[in-house]
Coordinates of C-alpha atoms in Angstrom, one line a residue:
M1 CA 4.0 -85.4 -30.5
N2 CA 4.3 -83.8 -34.2
I3 CA 4.2 -86.6 -36.8
D4 CA 2.6 -86.0 -40.6
C5 CA 1.5 -89.5 -41.9
L6 CA 2.0 -90.1 -46.2
I7 CA -0.7 -91.7 -48.1
P8 CA -0.4 -92.6 -51.3
A9 CA -4.0 -93.1 -53.0
A10 CA -2.9 -91.8 -56.5
G11 CA -3.8 -95.6 -58.1
V12 CA -6.1 -96.7 -60.9
S13 CA -7.5 -99.8 -58.5
S14 CA -6.8 -102.1 -61.4
R15 CA -7.1 -105.9 -59.7
M16 CA -10.3 -104.3 -58.2
G17 CA -11.9 -103.7 -61.1
K18 CA -13.6 -100.9 -59.7
W19 CA -12.2 -97.9 -57.8
K20 CA -11.2 -98.9 -54.1
M21 CA -10.9 -95.4 -53.0
T22 CA -14.4 -94.7 -52.7
L23 CA -16.1 -98.2 -51.3
P24 CA -18.0 -98.8 -48.7
Y25 CA -15.9 -98.8 -44.9
K26 CA -17.5 -99.0 -41.4
K27 CA -20.1 -96.2 -42.1
T28 CA -18.1 -94.1 -44.4
T29 CA -15.3 -95.1 -47.3
I30 CA -11.8 -97.0 -47.3
I31 CA -9.6 -93.9 -48.2
E32 CA -11.9 -91.6 -45.3
N33 CA -10.9 -94.9 -42.4
S34 CA -7.3 -95.0 -43.5
I35 CA -7.0 -91.7 -42.3
K36 CA -9.3 -91.5 -39.6
N37 CA -6.6 -93.9 -37.7
A38 CA -3.4 -91.9 -39.0
L39 CA -5.2 -88.9 -37.6
T40 CA -5.3 -90.9 -34.1
A41 CA -1.4 -90.7 -33.4
C42 CA -0.8 -88.5 -36.3
N43 CA -1.2 -84.2 -36.5
R44 CA -1.5 -84.2 -40.6
V45 CA -1.9 -86.6 -43.4
I46 CA -0.9 -85.6 -46.7
V47 CA -3.1 -87.7 -49.6
V48 CA -1.4 -88.1 -52.3
T49 CA -3.8 -88.1 -55.0
G50 CA -4.2 -89.0 -59.4
Y51 CA -6.0 -90.7 -60.6
R52 CA -10.0 -89.2 -60.1
S53 CA -7.8 -86.5 -58.5
D54 CA -10.9 -84.0 -57.8
E55 CA -13.4 -86.5 -56.5
L56 CA -11.0 -87.8 -54.1
V57 CA -10.0 -83.9 -52.6
K58 CA -13.7 -83.0 -52.3
L59 CA -13.8 -86.2 -50.6
V60 CA -11.0 -86.6 -47.8
Q61 CA -10.5 -82.5 -47.4
K62 CA -13.2 -82.1 -44.8
P63 CA -10.5 -81.8 -41.6
K64 CA -7.9 -78.9 -41.6
S65 CA -5.2 -81.7 -40.6
V66 CA -6.0 -83.8 -43.9
I67 CA -3.8 -81.8 -47.3
T68 CA -4.1 -83.4 -50.3
T69 CA -1.5 -82.7 -53.6
T70 CA -1.3 -84.4 -56.6
N71 CA 0.9 -87.1 -58.4
N72 CA 0.0 -86.3 -62.5
N73 CA 2.7 -88.9 -63.0
F74 CA 0.6 -91.4 -61.1
G75 CA 0.7 -94.1 -63.7
N76 CA 4.3 -94.3 -63.2
G77 CA 3.6 -96.5 -60.2
M78 CA 3.4 -96.1 -56.2
F79 CA 7.2 -94.8 -55.2
S80 CA 6.3 -91.9 -57.9
S81 CA 3.4 -90.9 -55.0
I82 CA 5.5 -91.4 -52.9
Q83 CA 7.9 -89.0 -54.1
A84 CA 5.5 -86.8 -55.1
G85 CA 4.5 -85.9 -51.5
V86 CA 7.8 -86.3 -49.5
D87 CA 8.2 -82.9 -50.1
L88 CA 5.2 -81.8 -48.0
I89 CA 6.6 -83.6 -44.8
N90 CA 7.7 -80.8 -42.0
S91 CA 7.8 -83.5 -39.0
E92 CA 11.3 -84.6 -38.0
W93 CA 9.5 -88.3 -37.8
F94 CA 6.9 -89.3 -40.4
F95 CA 4.9 -92.3 -41.4
I96 CA 3.8 -93.9 -44.8
T97 CA 0.8 -96.2 -44.9
M98 CA -1.5 -97.2 -47.8
G99 CA -4.8 -95.8 -48.1
D100 CA -6.4 -99.3 -48.5
M101 CA -6.1 -100.1 -45.1
P102 CA -8.5 -98.9 -43.3
D103 CA -7.9 -101.1 -40.2
I104 CA -4.4 -100.0 -39.1
N105 CA -5.6 -98.7 -36.0
E106 CA -4.2 -96.3 -33.1
N107 CA -2.3 -99.0 -30.9
I108 CA -0.3 -99.5 -34.1
Y109 CA 0.4 -96.1 -34.7
K110 CA 1.5 -95.8 -31.2
S111 CA 3.6 -98.9 -30.7
L112 CA 5.8 -98.0 -33.6
I113 CA 6.2 -94.4 -31.5
E114 CA 7.0 -96.0 -28.8
A115 CA 9.8 -98.1 -30.4
K116 CA 11.2 -94.9 -31.5
D117 CA 11.2 -93.1 -28.7
K118 CA 13.1 -96.1 -26.9
N119 CA 15.6 -96.2 -30.1
L120 CA 16.1 -92.7 -30.5
N121 CA 19.6 -92.7 -32.1
N122 CA 20.0 -96.1 -33.0
F123 CA 17.6 -96.7 -36.0
D124 CA 16.5 -94.3 -38.8
I125 CA 13.3 -96.7 -39.9
I126 CA 11.1 -98.2 -37.7
R127 CA 8.3 -101.5 -39.4
P128 CA 6.0 -103.6 -37.8
I129 CA 6.3 -107.4 -39.0
Y130 CA 3.8 -110.0 -38.4
K131 CA 4.5 -113.5 -39.0
G132 CA 7.4 -112.5 -41.0
K133 CA 5.6 -110.3 -43.1
R134 CA 6.7 -106.4 -43.3
G135 CA 4.0 -103.7 -43.0
H136 CA 2.2 -100.6 -42.8
P137 CA 2.6 -98.4 -41.6
V138 CA 6.3 -97.4 -41.8
L139 CA 7.5 -94.9 -39.1
L140 CA 10.8 -92.6 -40.9
H141 CA 13.0 -89.9 -39.9
K142 CA 13.5 -87.1 -42.1
K143 CA 16.6 -88.1 -43.3
T144 CA 15.5 -90.5 -45.2
I145 CA 13.1 -87.7 -47.7
K146 CA 16.8 -86.8 -49.9
A147 CA 16.9 -90.2 -50.3
I148 CA 13.5 -91.3 -51.8
L149 CA 14.0 -88.1 -53.8
A150 CA 17.1 -89.2 -55.5
E151 CA 15.6 -92.4 -56.5
P152 CA 14.3 -92.8 -59.6
F153 CA 10.1 -93.2 -59.7
S154 CA 10.2 -96.8 -60.6
S155 CA 11.9 -97.3 -57.1
E156 CA 10.7 -99.1 -54.2
M157 CA 10.7 -98.3 -50.8
K158 CA 13.3 -101.1 -50.2
N159 CA 16.1 -99.3 -52.1
V160 CA 15.5 -96.8 -49.5
F161 CA 15.8 -99.0 -46.7
S162 CA 18.9 -100.4 -47.5
H163 CA 20.7 -97.7 -46.8
F164 CA 19.4 -97.0 -43.3
N165 CA 19.4 -99.0 -40.1
V166 CA 16.2 -100.1 -39.3
L167 CA 14.4 -101.8 -36.9
D168 CA 11.7 -104.4 -37.3
I169 CA 8.8 -104.4 -34.2
D170 CA 7.5 -108.1 -33.9
M171 CA 2.9 -107.3 -33.4
N172 CA 0.6 -110.3 -33.3
L173 CA -2.0 -107.8 -35.6
P174 CA -2.7 -108.9 -38.8
D175 CA -3.2 -105.7 -39.7
T176 CA -0.3 -104.3 -40.3
F177 CA 0.1 -105.9 -44.0
M178 CA -3.9 -106.6 -44.8
D179 CA -5.1 -104.3 -48.0
I180 CA -8.1 -104.7 -50.4
D181 CA -6.5 -105.3 -53.4
T182 CA -9.6 -107.6 -55.1
P183 CA -13.2 -108.3 -54.7
G184 CA -12.4 -111.2 -52.9
E185 CA -10.2 -109.6 -50.4
Y186 CA -12.8 -107.2 -49.9
K187 CA -15.5 -109.3 -49.4
K188 CA -13.7 -111.0 -46.6
I189 CA -13.0 -107.9 -44.8
M190 CA -16.2 -106.9 -44.8
E191 CA -17.4 -110.4 -43.7
N192 CA -15.2 -109.9 -40.4
N193 CA -16.4 -106.4 -40.2
T194 CA -20.1 -107.9 -40.2
Q195 CA -19.3 -110.3 -38.0
Q196 CA -17.9 -108.2 -35.7
G197 CA -21.0 -106.1 -35.8
M198 CA -18.6 -103.2 -37.4
V199 CA -20.3 -102.4 -40.6

């Protein structure tokens, strides 16, 4: 199935205290692992760069299936990076996920695709839920792109969601909302992977 995935990765990582996209993770980096997981279910991954853009482009643009675009106004926030990338979407349905969520696995992506196929004409957006918390990736129909671009750059995706039919899928998978924003979160996820023999 032809599905694109958009990954905004333009931020400075101010809460981390260091740039998190290139931090070591499972023998590569956080961003490379996020891309690898997305490619288990998607034909193309579109990475939106900003801060240290040249460095990130060199790192991720190895597979031909990875496309990069730059948000020169990345200081305006994450939604502006989503807006900078959606014009490159070619597929009828597409994912949005975060570059700092490297444990979203193939099963999560494919579960959302299966939910789409079962409810094809009823919903425009499909989201994973874990213990009542909305997570990632989010699967969207291309009809949402116009609404995304119509919002101000300071907006949030929840404002886009309010205009469409949304299906929430309950998943017993904490990986759907575990991102890495602080040194403590990075330490915890690395310790978990060490215990599982994954680092």
